[in-house]
Amino acid sequence: MLKQLNDESLPPSLVISSRTDQTFADALMAYGANGIIHKNEPVALLTKAIMRVAEGELWLDRAATGRIFQKMARSRIDNEASADLQKLSTLTRKERTITTLVGEQPSASGQSLAEQLNISEHTLRNHLSNIYAKLVISGRVELYAFAQKNSHHFPGSGSEHSV
């Protein structure tokens, strides 16, 4: 029955229930209910809920609203982290080292970074171009931000720069 709530051809649905557990209420909303209300609520409140849902609004208590927003925020963060991990997995070991170094030394010149890595500036620029393409970013500032945000995914950062 819950899966039928997602059918877009159905009118808005308000679930009137005797259950009080949060998991059930959250599941109903996740499956497409437009509202949930306890059957012991006053008739005036039940009527108001029915009218609001019929007008296209959602009806749920504040606690449920808070839980749903928290789940959405966590889901978004988890999706971003997953996307970053996917991008990181495309980097070679050398590119990961360069990313770590840029994260640790954002104001270092290309020459300084190249010397620390025992490569030429030209080779560093090639690596940076590849990194930018793989991470879908446009430059060192974004690379620095990415490296800072994902520094916990770079084991041993800062200790060994010659790969």
JSON list of C-alpha atoms in Angstrom, two decimals:
[
{"chain": "A", "resi": 1, "resn": "MET", "atom": "CA", "xyz": [0.00, 0.00, 0.00]},
{"chain": "A", "resi": 2, "resn": "LEU", "atom": "CA", "xyz": [2.85, 2.40, 0.80]},
{"chain": "A", "resi": 3, "resn": "LYS", "atom": "CA", "xyz": [4.30, 2.03, -2.68]},
{"chain": "A", "resi": 4, "resn": "GLN", "atom": "CA", "xyz": [0.95, 3.05, -4.19]},
{"chain": "A", "resi": 5, "resn": "LEU", "atom": "CA", "xyz": [1.33, 6.43, -2.45]},
{"chain": "A", "resi": 6, "resn": "ASN", "atom": "CA", "xyz": [4.04, 7.28, -4.99]},
{"chain": "A", "resi": 7, "resn": "ASP", "atom": "CA", "xyz": [1.59, 6.91, -7.86]},
{"chain": "A", "resi": 8, "resn": "GLU", "atom": "CA", "xyz": [1.36, 10.46, -9.22]},
{"chain": "A", "resi": 9, "resn": "SER", "atom": "CA", "xyz": [-2.12, 9.89, -10.62]},
{"chain": "A", "resi": 10, "resn": "LEU", "atom": "CA", "xyz": [-3.55, 9.47, -7.11]},
{"chain": "A", "resi": 11, "resn": "PRO", "atom": "CA", "xyz": [-4.91, 12.49, -5.25]},
{"chain": "A", "resi": 12, "resn": "PRO", "atom": "CA", "xyz": [-2.95, 13.82, -2.26]},
{"chain": "A", "resi": 13, "resn": "SER", "atom": "CA", "xyz": [-3.08, 11.42, 0.68]},
{"chain": "A", "resi": 14, "resn": "LEU", "atom": "CA", "xyz": [-3.42, 12.17, 4.38]},
{"chain": "A", "resi": 15, "resn": "VAL", "atom": "CA", "xyz": [-2.82, 9.15, 6.59]},
{"chain": "A", "resi": 16, "resn": "ILE", "atom": "CA", "xyz": [-4.89, 9.06, 9.77]},
{"chain": "A", "resi": 17, "resn": "SER", "atom": "CA", "xyz": [-3.25, 6.53, 12.03]},
{"chain": "A", "resi": 18, "resn": "SER", "atom": "CA", "xyz": [-3.28, 5.17, 15.56]},
{"chain": "A", "resi": 19, "resn": "ARG", "atom": "CA", "xyz": [0.45, 4.44, 15.40]},
{"chain": "A", "resi": 20, "resn": "THR", "atom": "CA", "xyz": [2.85, 6.79, 17.13]},
{"chain": "A", "resi": 21, "resn": "ASP", "atom": "CA", "xyz": [6.25, 5.43, 16.12]},
{"chain": "A", "resi": 22, "resn": "GLN", "atom": "CA", "xyz": [8.44, 7.85, 14.19]},
{"chain": "A", "resi": 23, "resn": "THR", "atom": "CA", "xyz": [9.82, 5.24, 11.80]},
{"chain": "A", "resi": 24, "resn": "PHE", "atom": "CA", "xyz": [6.34, 4.49, 10.49]},
{"chain": "A", "resi": 25, "resn": "ALA", "atom": "CA", "xyz": [5.49, 8.17, 10.01]},
{"chain": "A", "resi": 26, "resn": "ASP", "atom": "CA", "xyz": [8.81, 8.86, 8.27]},
{"chain": "A", "resi": 27, "resn": "ALA", "atom": "CA", "xyz": [8.31, 5.85, 5.98]},
{"chain": "A", "resi": 28, "resn": "LEU", "atom": "CA", "xyz": [4.84, 7.07, 5.03]},
{"chain": "A", "resi": 29, "resn": "MET", "atom": "CA", "xyz": [6.21, 10.48, 4.09]},
{"chain": "A", "resi": 30, "resn": "ALA", "atom": "CA", "xyz": [9.14, 8.94, 2.20]},
{"chain": "A", "resi": 31, "resn": "TYR", "atom": "CA", "xyz": [6.74, 6.83, 0.17]},
{"chain": "A", "resi": 32, "resn": "GLY", "atom": "CA", "xyz": [4.70, 9.84, -0.85]},
{"chain": "A", "resi": 33, "resn": "ALA", "atom": "CA", "xyz": [2.05, 10.54, 1.76]},
{"chain": "A", "resi": 34, "resn": "ASN", "atom": "CA", "xyz": [1.22, 14.21, 1.86]},
{"chain": "A", "resi": 35, "resn": "GLY", "atom": "CA", "xyz": [0.54, 14.14, 5.56]},
{"chain": "A", "resi": 36, "resn": "ILE", "atom": "CA", "xyz": [0.06, 12.04, 8.66]},
{"chain": "A", "resi": 37, "resn": "ILE", "atom": "CA", "xyz": [-2.00, 12.77, 11.72]},
{"chain": "A", "resi": 38, "resn": "HIS", "atom": "CA", "xyz": [-2.94, 10.76, 14.78]},
{"chain": "A", "resi": 39, "resn": "LYS", "atom": "CA", "xyz": [-6.56, 9.61, 14.89]},
{"chain": "A", "resi": 40, "resn": "ASN", "atom": "CA", "xyz": [-7.05, 11.00, 18.42]},
{"chain": "A", "resi": 41, "resn": "GLU", "atom": "CA", "xyz": [-6.43, 14.60, 17.39]},
{"chain": "A", "resi": 42, "resn": "PRO", "atom": "CA", "xyz": [-9.40, 16.98, 17.81]},
{"chain": "A", "resi": 43, "resn": "VAL", "atom": "CA", "xyz": [-11.94, 17.00, 14.98]},
{"chain": "A", "resi": 44, "resn": "ALA", "atom": "CA", "xyz": [-11.10, 20.63, 14.16]},
{"chain": "A", "resi": 45, "resn": "LEU", "atom": "CA", "xyz": [-7.43, 19.71, 13.65]},
{"chain": "A", "resi": 46, "resn": "LEU", "atom": "CA", "xyz": [-8.33, 16.64, 11.57]},
{"chain": "A", "resi": 47, "resn": "THR", "atom": "CA", "xyz": [-10.55, 18.82, 9.39]},
{"chain": "A", "resi": 48, "resn": "LYS", "atom": "CA", "xyz": [-7.81, 21.41, 9.00]},
{"chain": "A", "resi": 49, "resn": "ALA", "atom": "CA", "xyz": [-5.30, 18.71, 8.03]},
{"chain": "A", "resi": 50, "resn": "ILE", "atom": "CA", "xyz": [-7.68, 17.27, 5.43]},
{"chain": "A", "resi": 51, "resn": "MET", "atom": "CA", "xyz": [-8.30, 20.72, 3.94]},
{"chain": "A", "resi": 52, "resn": "ARG", "atom": "CA", "xyz": [-4.60, 21.64, 3.80]},
{"chain": "A", "resi": 53, "resn": "VAL", "atom": "CA", "xyz": [-3.59, 18.36, 2.15]},
{"chain": "A", "resi": 54, "resn": "ALA", "atom": "CA", "xyz": [-6.45, 18.71, -0.34]},
{"chain": "A", "resi": 55, "resn": "GLU", "atom": "CA", "xyz": [-5.03, 22.18, -1.19]},
{"chain": "A", "resi": 56, "resn": "GLY", "atom": "CA", "xyz": [-1.65, 20.61, -1.94]},
{"chain": "A", "resi": 57, "resn": "GLU", "atom": "CA", "xyz": [0.15, 21.34, 1.32]},
{"chain": "A", "resi": 58, "resn": "LEU", "atom": "CA", "xyz": [2.02, 18.87, 3.50]},
{"chain": "A", "resi": 59, "resn": "TRP", "atom": "CA", "xyz": [0.80, 18.06, 6.99]},
{"chain": "A", "resi": 60, "resn": "LEU", "atom": "CA", "xyz": [3.18, 16.72, 9.63]},
{"chain": "A", "resi": 61, "resn": "ASP", "atom": "CA", "xyz": [4.30, 17.69, 13.08]},
{"chain": "A", "resi": 62, "resn": "ARG", "atom": "CA", "xyz": [7.39, 19.74, 13.83]},
{"chain": "A", "resi": 63, "resn": "ALA", "atom": "CA", "xyz": [9.40, 16.77, 15.08]},
{"chain": "A", "resi": 64, "resn": "ALA", "atom": "CA", "xyz": [8.77, 14.87, 11.84]},
{"chain": "A", "resi": 65, "resn": "THR", "atom": "CA", "xyz": [9.66, 17.96, 9.80]},
{"chain": "A", "resi": 66, "resn": "GLY", "atom": "CA", "xyz": [12.95, 18.25, 11.67]},
{"chain": "A", "resi": 67, "resn": "ARG", "atom": "CA", "xyz": [13.79, 14.57, 11.19]},
{"chain": "A", "resi": 68, "resn": "ILE", "atom": "CA", "xyz": [13.02, 14.72, 7.48]},
{"chain": "A", "resi": 69, "resn": "PHE", "atom": "CA", "xyz": [15.16, 17.82, 6.93]},
{"chain": "A", "resi": 70, "resn": "GLN", "atom": "CA", "xyz": [18.04, 16.23, 8.87]},
{"chain": "A", "resi": 71, "resn": "LYS", "atom": "CA", "xyz": [17.83, 13.07, 6.76]},
{"chain": "A", "resi": 72, "resn": "MET", "atom": "CA", "xyz": [17.80, 15.14, 3.58]},
{"chain": "A", "resi": 73, "resn": "ALA", "atom": "CA", "xyz": [20.85, 17.13, 4.70]},
{"chain": "A", "resi": 74, "resn": "ARG", "atom": "CA", "xyz": [22.74, 13.97, 5.68]},
{"chain": "A", "resi": 75, "resn": "SER", "atom": "CA", "xyz": [21.83, 12.36, 2.39]},
{"chain": "A", "resi": 76, "resn": "ARG", "atom": "CA", "xyz": [23.13, 15.37, 0.46]},
{"chain": "A", "resi": 77, "resn": "ILE", "atom": "CA", "xyz": [26.39, 15.33, 2.43]},
{"chain": "A", "resi": 78, "resn": "ASP", "atom": "CA", "xyz": [26.75, 11.57, 1.90]},
{"chain": "A", "resi": 79, "resn": "ASN", "atom": "CA", "xyz": [26.14, 12.00, -1.84]},
{"chain": "A", "resi": 80, "resn": "GLU", "atom": "CA", "xyz": [28.76, 14.76, -2.08]},
{"chain": "A", "resi": 81, "resn": "ALA", "atom": "CA", "xyz": [31.29, 12.65, -0.16]},
{"chain": "A", "resi": 82, "resn": "SER", "atom": "CA", "xyz": [30.56, 9.68, -2.39]},
{"chain": "A", "resi": 83, "resn": "ALA", "atom": "CA", "xyz": [31.05, 11.80, -5.52]},
{"chain": "A", "resi": 84, "resn": "ASP", "atom": "CA", "xyz": [34.35, 13.15, -4.14]},
{"chain": "A", "resi": 85, "resn": "LEU", "atom": "CA", "xyz": [35.55, 9.64, -3.37]},
{"chain": "A", "resi": 86, "resn": "GLN", "atom": "CA", "xyz": [34.65, 8.56, -6.88]},
{"chain": "A", "resi": 87, "resn": "LYS", "atom": "CA", "xyz": [36.67, 11.45, -8.31]},
{"chain": "A", "resi": 88, "resn": "LEU", "atom": "CA", "xyz": [39.59, 10.71, -5.98]},
{"chain": "A", "resi": 89, "resn": "SER", "atom": "CA", "xyz": [39.68, 7.11, -7.16]},
{"chain": "A", "resi": 90, "resn": "THR", "atom": "CA", "xyz": [40.49, 8.34, -10.68]},
{"chain": "A", "resi": 91, "resn": "LEU", "atom": "CA", "xyz": [43.70, 10.05, -9.55]},
{"chain": "A", "resi": 92, "resn": "THR", "atom": "CA", "xyz": [47.05, 8.33, -9.93]},
{"chain": "A", "resi": 93, "resn": "ARG", "atom": "CA", "xyz": [49.36, 8.06, -6.92]},
{"chain": "A", "resi": 94, "resn": "LYS", "atom": "CA", "xyz": [51.43, 10.99, -8.23]},
{"chain": "A", "resi": 95, "resn": "GLU", "atom": "CA", "xyz": [48.29, 13.10, -8.75]},
{"chain": "A", "resi": 96, "resn": "ARG", "atom": "CA", "xyz": [47.15, 12.33, -5.19]},
{"chain": "A", "resi": 97, "resn": "THR", "atom": "CA", "xyz": [50.57, 13.41, -3.92]},
{"chain": "A", "resi": 98, "resn": "ILE", "atom": "CA", "xyz": [50.34, 16.67, -5.87]},
{"chain": "A", "resi": 99, "resn": "THR", "atom": "CA", "xyz": [46.81, 17.28, -4.58]},
{"chain": "A", "resi": 100, "resn": "THR", "atom": "CA", "xyz": [47.99, 16.71, -1.00]},
{"chain": "A", "resi": 101, "resn": "LEU", "atom": "CA", "xyz": [50.92, 19.07, -1.49]},
{"chain": "A", "resi": 102, "resn": "VAL", "atom": "CA", "xyz": [48.70, 21.83, -2.92]},
{"chain": "A", "resi": 103, "resn": "GLY", "atom": "CA", "xyz": [46.37, 21.34, 0.05]},
{"chain": "A", "resi": 104, "resn": "GLU", "atom": "CA", "xyz": [49.26, 21.76, 2.46]},
{"chain": "A", "resi": 105, "resn": "GLN", "atom": "CA", "xyz": [51.02, 24.61, 0.64]},
{"chain": "A", "resi": 106, "resn": "PRO", "atom": "CA", "xyz": [48.41, 26.68, -1.20]},
{"chain": "A", "resi": 107, "resn": "SER", "atom": "CA", "xyz": [50.67, 29.66, -1.78]},
{"chain": "A", "resi": 108, "resn": "ALA", "atom": "CA", "xyz": [53.68, 27.67, -3.00]},
{"chain": "A", "resi": 109, "resn": "SER", "atom": "CA", "xyz": [54.85, 28.52, -6.50]},
{"chain": "A", "resi": 110, "resn": "GLY", "atom": "CA", "xyz": [54.81, 25.97, -9.28]},
{"chain": "A", "resi": 111, "resn": "GLN", "atom": "CA", "xyz": [58.59, 25.94, -9.20]},
{"chain": "A", "resi": 112, "resn": "SER", "atom": "CA", "xyz": [58.64, 25.21, -5.46]},
{"chain": "A", "resi": 113, "resn": "LEU", "atom": "CA", "xyz": [56.10, 22.40, -5.80]},
{"chain": "A", "resi": 114, "resn": "ALA", "atom": "CA", "xyz": [57.97, 20.89, -8.76]},
{"chain": "A", "resi": 115, "resn": "GLU", "atom": "CA", "xyz": [61.26, 20.95, -6.81]},
{"chain": "A", "resi": 116, "resn": "GLN", "atom": "CA", "xyz": [59.66, 19.21, -3.84]},
{"chain": "A", "resi": 117, "resn": "LEU", "atom": "CA", "xyz": [58.26, 16.55, -6.16]},
{"chain": "A", "resi": 118, "resn": "ASN", "atom": "CA", "xyz": [61.54, 16.19, -8.11]},
{"chain": "A", "resi": 119, "resn": "ILE", "atom": "CA", "xyz": [59.81, 16.93, -11.41]},
{"chain": "A", "resi": 120, "resn": "SER", "atom": "CA", "xyz": [59.93, 19.80, -13.89]},
{"chain": "A", "resi": 121, "resn": "GLU", "atom": "CA", "xyz": [57.43, 22.66, -13.81]},
{"chain": "A", "resi": 122, "resn": "HIS", "atom": "CA", "xyz": [56.19, 21.54, -17.21]},
{"chain": "A", "resi": 123, "resn": "THR", "atom": "CA", "xyz": [55.49, 18.04, -15.85]},
{"chain": "A", "resi": 124, "resn": "LEU", "atom": "CA", "xyz": [53.76, 19.58, -12.82]},
{"chain": "A", "resi": 125, "resn": "ARG", "atom": "CA", "xyz": [51.52, 21.65, -15.12]},
{"chain": "A", "resi": 126, "resn": "ASN", "atom": "CA", "xyz": [50.62, 18.50, -17.07]},
{"chain": "A", "resi": 127, "resn": "HIS", "atom": "CA", "xyz": [49.75, 16.68, -13.84]},
{"chain": "A", "resi": 128, "resn": "LEU", "atom": "CA", "xyz": [47.69, 19.65, -12.62]},
{"chain": "A", "resi": 129, "resn": "SER", "atom": "CA", "xyz": [45.77, 19.76, -15.92]},
{"chain": "A", "resi": 130, "resn": "ASN", "atom": "CA", "xyz": [44.96, 16.07, -15.56]},
{"chain": "A", "resi": 131, "resn": "ILE", "atom": "CA", "xyz": [43.92, 16.57, -11.94]},
{"chain": "A", "resi": 132, "resn": "TYR", "atom": "CA", "xyz": [41.65, 19.49, -12.83]},
{"chain": "A", "resi": 133, "resn": "ALA", "atom": "CA", "xyz": [39.98, 17.44, -15.55]},
{"chain": "A", "resi": 134, "resn": "LYS", "atom": "CA", "xyz": [39.48, 14.39, -13.33]},
{"chain": "A", "resi": 135, "resn": "LEU", "atom": "CA", "xyz": [38.14, 16.38, -10.39]},
{"chain": "A", "resi": 136, "resn": "VAL", "atom": "CA", "xyz": [36.09, 18.68, -12.64]},
{"chain": "A", "resi": 137, "resn": "ILE", "atom": "CA", "xyz": [37.65, 21.84, -11.20]},
{"chain": "A", "resi": 138, "resn": "SER", "atom": "CA", "xyz": [39.21, 24.87, -12.84]},
{"chain": "A", "resi": 139, "resn": "GLY", "atom": "CA", "xyz": [42.38, 25.75, -10.97]},
{"chain": "A", "resi": 140, "resn": "ARG", "atom": "CA", "xyz": [44.63, 25.73, -7.92]},
{"chain": "A", "resi": 141, "resn": "VAL", "atom": "CA", "xyz": [42.17, 27.55, -5.67]},
{"chain": "A", "resi": 142, "resn": "GLU", "atom": "CA", "xyz": [39.50, 24.90, -6.28]},
{"chain": "A", "resi": 143, "resn": "LEU", "atom": "CA", "xyz": [42.12, 22.17, -5.95]},
{"chain": "A", "resi": 144, "resn": "TYR", "atom": "CA", "xyz": [43.14, 23.61, -2.58]},
{"chain": "A", "resi": 145, "resn": "ALA", "atom": "CA", "xyz": [39.49, 23.65, -1.44]},
{"chain": "A", "resi": 146, "resn": "PHE", "atom": "CA", "xyz": [38.98, 20.08, -2.66]},
{"chain": "A", "resi": 147, "resn": "ALA", "atom": "CA", "xyz": [42.17, 18.91, -0.93]},
{"chain": "A", "resi": 148, "resn": "GLN", "atom": "CA", "xyz": [41.14, 20.58, 2.34]},
{"chain": "A", "resi": 149, "resn": "LYS", "atom": "CA", "xyz": [37.65, 19.14, 2.21]},
{"chain": "A", "resi": 150, "resn": "ASN", "atom": "CA", "xyz": [38.99, 15.65, 1.51]},
{"chain": "A", "resi": 151, "resn": "SER", "atom": "CA", "xyz": [42.28, 15.72, 3.45]},
{"chain": "A", "resi": 152, "resn": "HIS", "atom": "CA", "xyz": [41.20, 12.73, 5.53]},
{"chain": "A", "resi": 153, "resn": "HIS", "atom": "CA", "xyz": [41.28, 10.64, 2.32]},
{"chain": "A", "resi": 154, "resn": "PHE", "atom": "CA", "xyz": [45.00, 11.30, 1.78]},
{"chain": "A", "resi": 155, "resn": "PRO", "atom": "CA", "xyz": [46.93, 8.91, 4.03]},
{"chain": "A", "resi": 156, "resn": "GLY", "atom": "CA", "xyz": [50.36, 10.06, 5.13]},
{"chain": "A", "resi": 157, "resn": "SER", "atom": "CA", "xyz": [49.81, 13.54, 3.74]},
{"chain": "A", "resi": 158, "resn": "GLY", "atom": "CA", "xyz": [52.82, 15.71, 4.05]},
{"chain": "A", "resi": 159, "resn": "SER", "atom": "CA", "xyz": [55.36, 13.02, 4.79]},
{"chain": "A", "resi": 160, "resn": "GLU", "atom": "CA", "xyz": [56.50, 11.72, 1.42]},
{"chain": "A", "resi": 161, "resn": "HIS", "atom": "CA", "xyz": [56.37, 13.89, -1.66]},
{"chain": "A", "resi": 162, "resn": "SER", "atom": "CA", "xyz": [58.70, 12.08, -4.01]},
{"chain": "A", "resi": 163, "resn": "VAL", "atom": "CA", "xyz": [56.79, 9.26, -5.64]}
]
